[in-house]
Tab-separated table of C-alpha atoms in Angstrom:
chain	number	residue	atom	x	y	z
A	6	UNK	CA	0.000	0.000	0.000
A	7	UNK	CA	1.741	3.458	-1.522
A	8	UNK	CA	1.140	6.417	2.037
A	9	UNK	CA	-0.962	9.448	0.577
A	10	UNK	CA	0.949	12.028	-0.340
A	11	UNK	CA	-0.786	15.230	0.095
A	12	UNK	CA	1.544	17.784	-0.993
A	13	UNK	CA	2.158	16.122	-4.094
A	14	UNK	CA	-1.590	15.851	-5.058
A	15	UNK	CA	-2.082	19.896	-4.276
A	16	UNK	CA	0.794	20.681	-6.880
A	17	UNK	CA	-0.867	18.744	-9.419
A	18	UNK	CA	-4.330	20.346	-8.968
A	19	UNK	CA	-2.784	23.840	-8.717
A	20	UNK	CA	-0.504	23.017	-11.847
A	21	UNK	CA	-3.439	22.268	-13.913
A	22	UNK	CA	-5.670	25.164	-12.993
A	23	UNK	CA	-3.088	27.178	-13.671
A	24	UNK	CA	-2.241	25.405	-17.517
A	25	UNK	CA	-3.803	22.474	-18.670
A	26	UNK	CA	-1.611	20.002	-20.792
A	27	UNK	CA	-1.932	20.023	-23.837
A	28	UNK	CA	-3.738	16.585	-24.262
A	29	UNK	CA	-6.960	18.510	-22.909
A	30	UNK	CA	-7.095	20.622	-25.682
A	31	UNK	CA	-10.007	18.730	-27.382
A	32	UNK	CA	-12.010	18.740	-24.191
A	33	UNK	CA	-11.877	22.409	-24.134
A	34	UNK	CA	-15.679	22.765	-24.666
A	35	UNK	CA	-15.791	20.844	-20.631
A	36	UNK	CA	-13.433	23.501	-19.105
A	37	UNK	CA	-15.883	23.966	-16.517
A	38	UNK	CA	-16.109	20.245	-15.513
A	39	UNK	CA	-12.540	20.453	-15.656
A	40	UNK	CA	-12.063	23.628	-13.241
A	41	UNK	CA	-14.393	21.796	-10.552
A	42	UNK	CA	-12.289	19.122	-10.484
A	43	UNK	CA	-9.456	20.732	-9.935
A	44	UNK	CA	-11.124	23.332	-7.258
A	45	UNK	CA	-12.973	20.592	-5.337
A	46	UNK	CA	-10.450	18.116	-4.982
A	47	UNK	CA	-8.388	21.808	-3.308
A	48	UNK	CA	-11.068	22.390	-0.964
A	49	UNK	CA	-11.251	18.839	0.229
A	50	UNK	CA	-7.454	18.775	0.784
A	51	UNK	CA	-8.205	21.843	2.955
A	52	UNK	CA	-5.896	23.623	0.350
A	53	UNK	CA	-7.908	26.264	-1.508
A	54	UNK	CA	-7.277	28.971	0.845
A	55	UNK	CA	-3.902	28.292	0.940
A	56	UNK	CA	-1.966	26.986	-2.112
A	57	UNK	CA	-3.727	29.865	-4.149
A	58	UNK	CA	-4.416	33.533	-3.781
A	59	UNK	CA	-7.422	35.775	-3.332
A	60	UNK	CA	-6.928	37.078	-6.311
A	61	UNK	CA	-7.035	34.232	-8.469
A	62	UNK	CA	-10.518	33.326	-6.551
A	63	UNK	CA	-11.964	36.437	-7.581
A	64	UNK	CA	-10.249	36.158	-11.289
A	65	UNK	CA	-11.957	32.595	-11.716
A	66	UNK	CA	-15.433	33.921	-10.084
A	67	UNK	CA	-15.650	36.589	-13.022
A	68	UNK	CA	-14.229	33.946	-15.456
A	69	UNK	CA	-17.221	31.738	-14.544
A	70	UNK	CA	-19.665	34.327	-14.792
A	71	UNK	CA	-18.209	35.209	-18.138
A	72	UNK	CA	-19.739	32.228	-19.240
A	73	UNK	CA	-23.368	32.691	-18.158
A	74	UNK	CA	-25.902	32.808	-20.754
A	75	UNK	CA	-28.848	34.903	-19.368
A	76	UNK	CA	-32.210	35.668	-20.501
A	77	UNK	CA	-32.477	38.346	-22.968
A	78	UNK	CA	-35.225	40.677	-23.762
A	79	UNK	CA	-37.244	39.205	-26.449
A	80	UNK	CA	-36.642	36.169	-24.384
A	81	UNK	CA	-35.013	34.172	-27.715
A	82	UNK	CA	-32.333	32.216	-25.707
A	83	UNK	CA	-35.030	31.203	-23.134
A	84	UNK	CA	-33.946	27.669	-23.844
A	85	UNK	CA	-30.219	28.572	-23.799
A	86	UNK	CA	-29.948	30.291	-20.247
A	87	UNK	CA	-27.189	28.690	-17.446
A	88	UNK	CA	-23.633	28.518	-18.204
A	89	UNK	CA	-21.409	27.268	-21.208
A	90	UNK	CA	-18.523	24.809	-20.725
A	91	UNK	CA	-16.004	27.149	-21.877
A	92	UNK	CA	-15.240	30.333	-24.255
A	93	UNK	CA	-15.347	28.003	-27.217
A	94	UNK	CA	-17.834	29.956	-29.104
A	95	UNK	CA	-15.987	33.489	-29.105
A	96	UNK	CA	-18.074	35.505	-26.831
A	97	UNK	CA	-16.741	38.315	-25.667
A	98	UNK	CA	-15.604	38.391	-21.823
A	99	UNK	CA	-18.765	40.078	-20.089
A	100	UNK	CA	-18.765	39.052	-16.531
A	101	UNK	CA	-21.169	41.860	-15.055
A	102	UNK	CA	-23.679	41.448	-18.158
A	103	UNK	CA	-27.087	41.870	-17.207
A	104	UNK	CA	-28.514	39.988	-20.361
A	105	UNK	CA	-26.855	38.415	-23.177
A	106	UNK	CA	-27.493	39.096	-26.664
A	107	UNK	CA	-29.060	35.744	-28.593
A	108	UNK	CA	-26.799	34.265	-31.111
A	109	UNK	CA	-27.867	31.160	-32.465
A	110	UNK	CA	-26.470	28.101	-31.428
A	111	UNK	CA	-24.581	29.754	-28.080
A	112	UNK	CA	-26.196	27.328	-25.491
A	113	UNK	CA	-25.506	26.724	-22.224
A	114	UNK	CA	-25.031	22.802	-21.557
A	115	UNK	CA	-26.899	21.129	-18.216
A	116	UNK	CA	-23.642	19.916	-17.013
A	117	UNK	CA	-21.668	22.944	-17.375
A	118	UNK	CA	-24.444	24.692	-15.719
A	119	UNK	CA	-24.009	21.751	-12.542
A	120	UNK	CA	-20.376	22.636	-12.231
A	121	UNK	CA	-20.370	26.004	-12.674
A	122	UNK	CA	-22.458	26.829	-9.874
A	123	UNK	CA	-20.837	24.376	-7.689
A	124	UNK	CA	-17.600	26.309	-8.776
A	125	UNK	CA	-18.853	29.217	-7.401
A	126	UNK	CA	-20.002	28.189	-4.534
A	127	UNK	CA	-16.147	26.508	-3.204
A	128	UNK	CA	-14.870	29.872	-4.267
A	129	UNK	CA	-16.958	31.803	-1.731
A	130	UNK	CA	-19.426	33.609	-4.569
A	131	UNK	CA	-22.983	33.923	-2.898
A	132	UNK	CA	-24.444	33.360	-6.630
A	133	UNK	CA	-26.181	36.326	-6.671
A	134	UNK	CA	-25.133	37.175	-10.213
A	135	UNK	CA	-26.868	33.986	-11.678
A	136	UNK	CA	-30.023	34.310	-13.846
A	137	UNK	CA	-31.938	31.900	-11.606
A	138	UNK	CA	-35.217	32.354	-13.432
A	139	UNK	CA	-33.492	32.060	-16.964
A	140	UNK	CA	-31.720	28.621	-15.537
A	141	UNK	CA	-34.809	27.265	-14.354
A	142	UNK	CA	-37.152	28.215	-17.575
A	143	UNK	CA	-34.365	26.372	-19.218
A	144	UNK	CA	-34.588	23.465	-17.236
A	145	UNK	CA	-38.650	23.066	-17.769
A	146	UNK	CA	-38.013	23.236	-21.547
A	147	UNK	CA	-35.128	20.659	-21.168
A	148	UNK	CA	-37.126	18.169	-19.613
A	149	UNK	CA	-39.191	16.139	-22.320
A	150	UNK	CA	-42.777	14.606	-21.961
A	151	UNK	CA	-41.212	11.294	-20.946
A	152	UNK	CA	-39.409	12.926	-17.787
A	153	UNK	CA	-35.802	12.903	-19.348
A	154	UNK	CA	-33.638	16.007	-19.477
A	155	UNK	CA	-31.772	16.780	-22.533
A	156	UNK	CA	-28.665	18.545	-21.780
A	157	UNK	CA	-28.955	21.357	-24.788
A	158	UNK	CA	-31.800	22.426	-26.667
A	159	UNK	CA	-32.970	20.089	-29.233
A	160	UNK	CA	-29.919	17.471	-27.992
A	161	UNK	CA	-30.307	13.822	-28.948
A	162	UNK	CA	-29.055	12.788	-25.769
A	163	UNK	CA	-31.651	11.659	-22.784
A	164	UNK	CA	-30.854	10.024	-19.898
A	165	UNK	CA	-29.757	9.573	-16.661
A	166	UNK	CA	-26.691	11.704	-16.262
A	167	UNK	CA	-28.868	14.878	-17.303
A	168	UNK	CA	-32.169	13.884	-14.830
A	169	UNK	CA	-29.285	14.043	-12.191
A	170	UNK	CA	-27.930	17.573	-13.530
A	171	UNK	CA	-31.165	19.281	-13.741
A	172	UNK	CA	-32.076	17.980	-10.173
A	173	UNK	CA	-28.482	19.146	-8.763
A	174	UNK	CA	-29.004	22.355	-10.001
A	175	UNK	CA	-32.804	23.015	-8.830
A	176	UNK	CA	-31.153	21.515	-5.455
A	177	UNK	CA	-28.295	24.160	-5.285
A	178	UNK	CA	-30.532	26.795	-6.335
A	179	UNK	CA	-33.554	25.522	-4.228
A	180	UNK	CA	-35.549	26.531	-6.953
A	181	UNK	CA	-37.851	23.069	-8.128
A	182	UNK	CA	-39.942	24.863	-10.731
A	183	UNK	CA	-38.231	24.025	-13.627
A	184	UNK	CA	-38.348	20.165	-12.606
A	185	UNK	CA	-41.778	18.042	-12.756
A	186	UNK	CA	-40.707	15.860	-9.584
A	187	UNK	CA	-43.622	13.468	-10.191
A	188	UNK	CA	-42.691	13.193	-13.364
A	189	UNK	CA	-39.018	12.244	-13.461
A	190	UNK	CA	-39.693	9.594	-10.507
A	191	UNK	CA	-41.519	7.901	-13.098
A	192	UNK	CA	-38.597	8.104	-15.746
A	193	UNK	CA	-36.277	7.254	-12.768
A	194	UNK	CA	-38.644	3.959	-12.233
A	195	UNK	CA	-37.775	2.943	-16.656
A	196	UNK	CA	-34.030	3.394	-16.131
A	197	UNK	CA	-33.637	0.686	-13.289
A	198	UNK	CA	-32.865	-2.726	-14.861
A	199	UNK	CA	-33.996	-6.240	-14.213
A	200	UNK	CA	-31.085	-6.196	-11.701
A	201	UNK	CA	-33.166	-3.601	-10.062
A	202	UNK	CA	-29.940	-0.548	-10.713
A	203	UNK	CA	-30.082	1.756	-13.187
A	204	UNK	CA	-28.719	2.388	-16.382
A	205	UNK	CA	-27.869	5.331	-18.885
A	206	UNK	CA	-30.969	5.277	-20.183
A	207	UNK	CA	-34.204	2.684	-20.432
A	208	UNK	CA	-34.095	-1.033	-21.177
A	209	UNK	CA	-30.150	-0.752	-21.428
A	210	UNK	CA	-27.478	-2.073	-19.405
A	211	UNK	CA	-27.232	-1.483	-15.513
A	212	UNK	CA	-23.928	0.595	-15.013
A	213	UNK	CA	-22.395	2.087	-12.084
A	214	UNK	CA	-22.099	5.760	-13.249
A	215	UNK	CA	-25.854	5.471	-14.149
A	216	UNK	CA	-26.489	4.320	-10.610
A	217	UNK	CA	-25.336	7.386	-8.982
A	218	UNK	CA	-27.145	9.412	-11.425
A	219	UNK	CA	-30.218	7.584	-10.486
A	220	UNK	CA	-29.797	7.447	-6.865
A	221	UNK	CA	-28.330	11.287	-6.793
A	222	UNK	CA	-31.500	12.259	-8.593
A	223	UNK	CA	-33.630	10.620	-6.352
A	224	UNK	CA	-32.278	11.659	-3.239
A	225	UNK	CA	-32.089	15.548	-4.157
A	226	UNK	CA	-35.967	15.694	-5.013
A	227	UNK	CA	-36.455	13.574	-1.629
A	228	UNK	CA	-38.549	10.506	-3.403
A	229	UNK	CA	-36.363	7.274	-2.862
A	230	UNK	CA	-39.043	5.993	-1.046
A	231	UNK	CA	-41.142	6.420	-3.860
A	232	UNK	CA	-38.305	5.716	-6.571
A	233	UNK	CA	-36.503	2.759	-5.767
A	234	UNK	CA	-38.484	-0.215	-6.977
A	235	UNK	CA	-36.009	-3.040	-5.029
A	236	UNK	CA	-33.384	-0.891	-2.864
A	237	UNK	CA	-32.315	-4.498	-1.046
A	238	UNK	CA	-31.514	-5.960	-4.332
A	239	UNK	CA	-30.033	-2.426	-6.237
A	240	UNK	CA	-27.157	-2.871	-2.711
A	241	UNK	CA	-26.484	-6.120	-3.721
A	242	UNK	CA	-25.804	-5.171	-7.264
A	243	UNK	CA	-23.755	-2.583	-6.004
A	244	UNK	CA	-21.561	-4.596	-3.746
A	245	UNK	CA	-21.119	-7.562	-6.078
A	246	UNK	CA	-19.130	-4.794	-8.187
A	247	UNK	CA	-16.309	-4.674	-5.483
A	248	UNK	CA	-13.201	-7.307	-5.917
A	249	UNK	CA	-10.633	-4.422	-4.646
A	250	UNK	CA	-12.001	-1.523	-5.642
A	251	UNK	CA	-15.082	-1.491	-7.691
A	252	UNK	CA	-15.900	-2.153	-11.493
A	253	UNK	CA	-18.803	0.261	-13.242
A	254	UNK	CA	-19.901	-3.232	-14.650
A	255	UNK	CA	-20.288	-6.903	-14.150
A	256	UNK	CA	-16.893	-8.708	-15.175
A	257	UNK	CA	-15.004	-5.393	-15.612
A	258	UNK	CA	-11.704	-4.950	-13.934
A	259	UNK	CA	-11.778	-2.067	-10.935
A	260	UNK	CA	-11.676	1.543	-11.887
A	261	UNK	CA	-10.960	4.329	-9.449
A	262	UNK	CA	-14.336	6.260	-10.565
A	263	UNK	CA	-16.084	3.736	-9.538
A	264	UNK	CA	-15.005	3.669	-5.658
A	265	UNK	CA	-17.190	6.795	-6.138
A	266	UNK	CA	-19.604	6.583	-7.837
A	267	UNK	CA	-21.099	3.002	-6.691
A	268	UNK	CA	-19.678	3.958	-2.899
A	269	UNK	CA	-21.761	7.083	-3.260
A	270	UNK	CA	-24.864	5.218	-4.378
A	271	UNK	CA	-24.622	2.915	-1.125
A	272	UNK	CA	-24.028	5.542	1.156
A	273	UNK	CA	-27.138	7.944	-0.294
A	274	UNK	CA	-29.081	4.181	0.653
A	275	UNK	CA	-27.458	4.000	4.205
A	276	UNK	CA	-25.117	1.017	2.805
A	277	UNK	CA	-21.903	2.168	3.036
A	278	UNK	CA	-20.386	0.062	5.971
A	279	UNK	CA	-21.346	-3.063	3.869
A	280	UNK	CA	-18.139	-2.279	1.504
A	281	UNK	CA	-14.989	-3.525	2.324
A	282	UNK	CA	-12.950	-0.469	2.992
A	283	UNK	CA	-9.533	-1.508	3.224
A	284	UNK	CA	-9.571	-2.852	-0.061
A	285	UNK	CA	-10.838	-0.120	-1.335
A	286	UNK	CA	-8.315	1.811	0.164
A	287	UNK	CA	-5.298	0.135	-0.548
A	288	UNK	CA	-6.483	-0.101	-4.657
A	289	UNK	CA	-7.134	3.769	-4.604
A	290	UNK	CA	-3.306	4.508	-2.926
A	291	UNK	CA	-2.243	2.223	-5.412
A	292	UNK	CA	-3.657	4.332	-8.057
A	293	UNK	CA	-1.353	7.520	-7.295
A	294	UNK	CA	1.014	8.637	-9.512
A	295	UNK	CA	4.788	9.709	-8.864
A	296	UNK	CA	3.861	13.465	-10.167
A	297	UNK	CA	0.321	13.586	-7.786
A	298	UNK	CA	-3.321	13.022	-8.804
A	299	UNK	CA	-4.581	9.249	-9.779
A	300	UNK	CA	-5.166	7.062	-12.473
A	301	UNK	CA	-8.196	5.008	-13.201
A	302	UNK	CA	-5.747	1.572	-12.479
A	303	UNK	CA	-2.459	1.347	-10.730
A	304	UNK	CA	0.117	2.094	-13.050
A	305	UNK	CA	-1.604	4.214	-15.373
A	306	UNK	CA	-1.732	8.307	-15.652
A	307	UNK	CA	-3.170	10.380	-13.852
A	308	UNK	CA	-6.102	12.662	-15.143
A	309	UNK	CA	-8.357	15.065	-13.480
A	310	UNK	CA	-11.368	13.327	-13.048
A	311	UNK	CA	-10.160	10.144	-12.064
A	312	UNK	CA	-7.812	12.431	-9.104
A	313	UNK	CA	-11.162	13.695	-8.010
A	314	UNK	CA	-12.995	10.603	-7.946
A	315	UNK	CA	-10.265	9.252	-5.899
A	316	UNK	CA	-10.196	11.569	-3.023
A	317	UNK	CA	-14.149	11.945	-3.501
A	318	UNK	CA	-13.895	7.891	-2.555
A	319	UNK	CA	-11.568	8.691	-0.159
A	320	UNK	CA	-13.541	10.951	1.774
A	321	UNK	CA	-16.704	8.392	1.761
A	322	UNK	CA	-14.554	6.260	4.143
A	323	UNK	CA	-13.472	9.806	6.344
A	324	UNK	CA	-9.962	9.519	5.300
A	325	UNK	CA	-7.366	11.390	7.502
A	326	UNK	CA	-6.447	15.197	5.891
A	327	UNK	CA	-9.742	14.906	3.668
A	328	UNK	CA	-12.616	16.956	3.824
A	329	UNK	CA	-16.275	15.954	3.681
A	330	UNK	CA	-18.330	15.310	1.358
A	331	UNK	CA	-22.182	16.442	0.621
A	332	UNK	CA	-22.818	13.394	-1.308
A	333	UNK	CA	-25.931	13.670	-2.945
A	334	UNK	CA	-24.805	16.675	-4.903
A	335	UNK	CA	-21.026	15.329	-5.089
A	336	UNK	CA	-19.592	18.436	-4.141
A	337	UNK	CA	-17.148	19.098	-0.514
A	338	UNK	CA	-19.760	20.055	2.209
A	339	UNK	CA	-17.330	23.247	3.325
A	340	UNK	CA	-18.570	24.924	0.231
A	341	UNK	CA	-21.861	25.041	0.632
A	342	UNK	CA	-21.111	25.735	4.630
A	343	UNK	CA	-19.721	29.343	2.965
A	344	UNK	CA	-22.549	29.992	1.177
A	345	UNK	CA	-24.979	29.713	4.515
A	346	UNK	CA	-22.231	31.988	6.060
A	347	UNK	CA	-22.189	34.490	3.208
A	348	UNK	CA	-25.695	34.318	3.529
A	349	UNK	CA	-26.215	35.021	6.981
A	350	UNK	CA	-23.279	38.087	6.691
A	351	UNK	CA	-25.398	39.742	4.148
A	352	UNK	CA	-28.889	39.314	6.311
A	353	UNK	CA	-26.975	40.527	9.237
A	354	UNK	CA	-25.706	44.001	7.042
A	355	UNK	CA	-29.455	44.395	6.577
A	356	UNK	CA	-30.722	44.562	9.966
């Protein structure tokens, strides 16, 4: 078993929100996703505050909110409001803007909008700058008649990853209007398999990614009761994926993601002393890498979100020098402890 070596893991977050490498460059259109990982897995190393200046907080706050699409006047982007994954599209750096002008095909995505507000929130930003009623008319036009959300306007793509993404969101926001609740427990109820887990979308394969999904979205709109057709049997699935750490499928070898995103699943169920922690453990130390972060397998490189799976999984089993976790919304509880105390600063200026 390799000893966690927390130093070494800070300078490879900091190092790549300072300069990604180069092999990023086609995931450019997720450098939102990409910033969270690198900010959360800081905050739950208790490093944010230290390892990088005020400055840069505020820089990245104004960053984010350069990428917020908000509602315009004629209301033409009404199914384009939240925030876009990156710069991509050549808009020009407006921060403080009040509206945004509607050019076709400049859409916010569901995920980008997830992260981005989480990002705010573990930088200390009190999200009073977000368009909340542009997000949330977005999210109602999102969601289609069978209770899926579609991550973009007029998107293809359906299923369980973007249920989870518009429920995170109205959770954060704690805003449910653009969600029909009763209506994506029933589309929650199509995506869990014979095996009585869920998959990416219905009558497909049970997977462990979809699982959290599932469970996440469940647990945020407070119907598990009412979602989970066979919770007893959806645990067992869960723990049959775990030889040392766990696979996202049935005869899959073990993935560091995975420690996460199944672990997560049986701890939102009130499951999580059934896994076998020390093997769990010992395969995710295994994982690091001699330059910091982790890689999906020992041996291989490290990448971002693999690194903050990893310490996510860590922190499920309250390992020493890491933070917390709010698990249901996969994000370190200390940052959403800053936004109750910006909160209750600003009611206490307006007594």
């Amino acid at each position: 078993m390799s000893d966690f070596d927390r130093e070494k893991h800070i300078r490879y977050f900091v190092a790549n929100l300072r300069m990604l490498p180069s092999a990023y460059t086609e995931t450019e259109t997720n450098r939102m996703t990409l910033a969270f990982f690198c900010l959360a897995s800081l905050e739950l190393l208790g490093a944010l505050d230290t390892a990088i200046s005020a400055q840069d907080k505020l820089d990245w706050i104004e960053w984010i909110y350069a990428q917020q699409i908000r509602l315009d006047t004629k209301g033409l982007n009404r199914e384009h409001c939240g925030f876009r994954g990156s710069p991509c599209t050549g808009r020009a750096f407006e921060p403080q803007a009040t509206e945004t002008e509607y050019i076709p095909y400049d859409t916010s995505h569901i995920a980008s909008t997830y992260t981005a507000l989480l990002n705010l929130l573990i930088l200390g930003d009190d999200l009073s700058r977000v368009d909340r009623d542009g997000i949330v008319g977005t999210i109602k036009r999102l969601q289609q008649e069978d209770g899926s959300v579609a991550p973009t306007n007029n998107s293809l793509e359906k299923d369980a990853r973007f249920l989870y993404c518009a429920c995170a969101v109205s959770y954060i926001l704690d805003d449910w209007r653009g969600i029909d609740v009763d209506l994506s427990v029933e589309y929650a109820k199509r995506l869990q398999t014979y095996e009585h887990t869920f998959s990416q979308s219905p009558n497909t394969e049970a997977h462990g990614g979809s699982t959290f999904c599932g469970v996440g979205a469940l647990t945020l709109m407070g119907k598990q009761t009412e979602g989970l057709i066979n919770k007893e049997k959806l645990i067992k699935w869960c723990l049959n994926q775990q030889t040392t750490g766990f696979a996202g499928r049935p005869n899959k070898d073990a993935d560091a993601c995975y420690c996460f995103w199944i672990g997560a699943a049986l701890e939102m169920v009130g499951a999580y002393q059934l896994v076998n922690h020390k093997n769990c453990r010992d395969f995710l130390l295994a994982c690091q890498t001699k330059v910091g972060g982790f890689g999906k397998t020992p041996g291989t490189y490290p990448d971002l979100m693999h690194s903050y799976m990893s310490l996510a999984a860590l922190s499920l089993m309250d390992y020493a020098g890491i933070g917390k976790l709010k698990v249901a919304v996969n994000a370190p509880k200390r940052s959403f402890e800053k936004r109750n105390m910006v909160a209750a600063a600003r009611k206490e200026q307006h007594i």
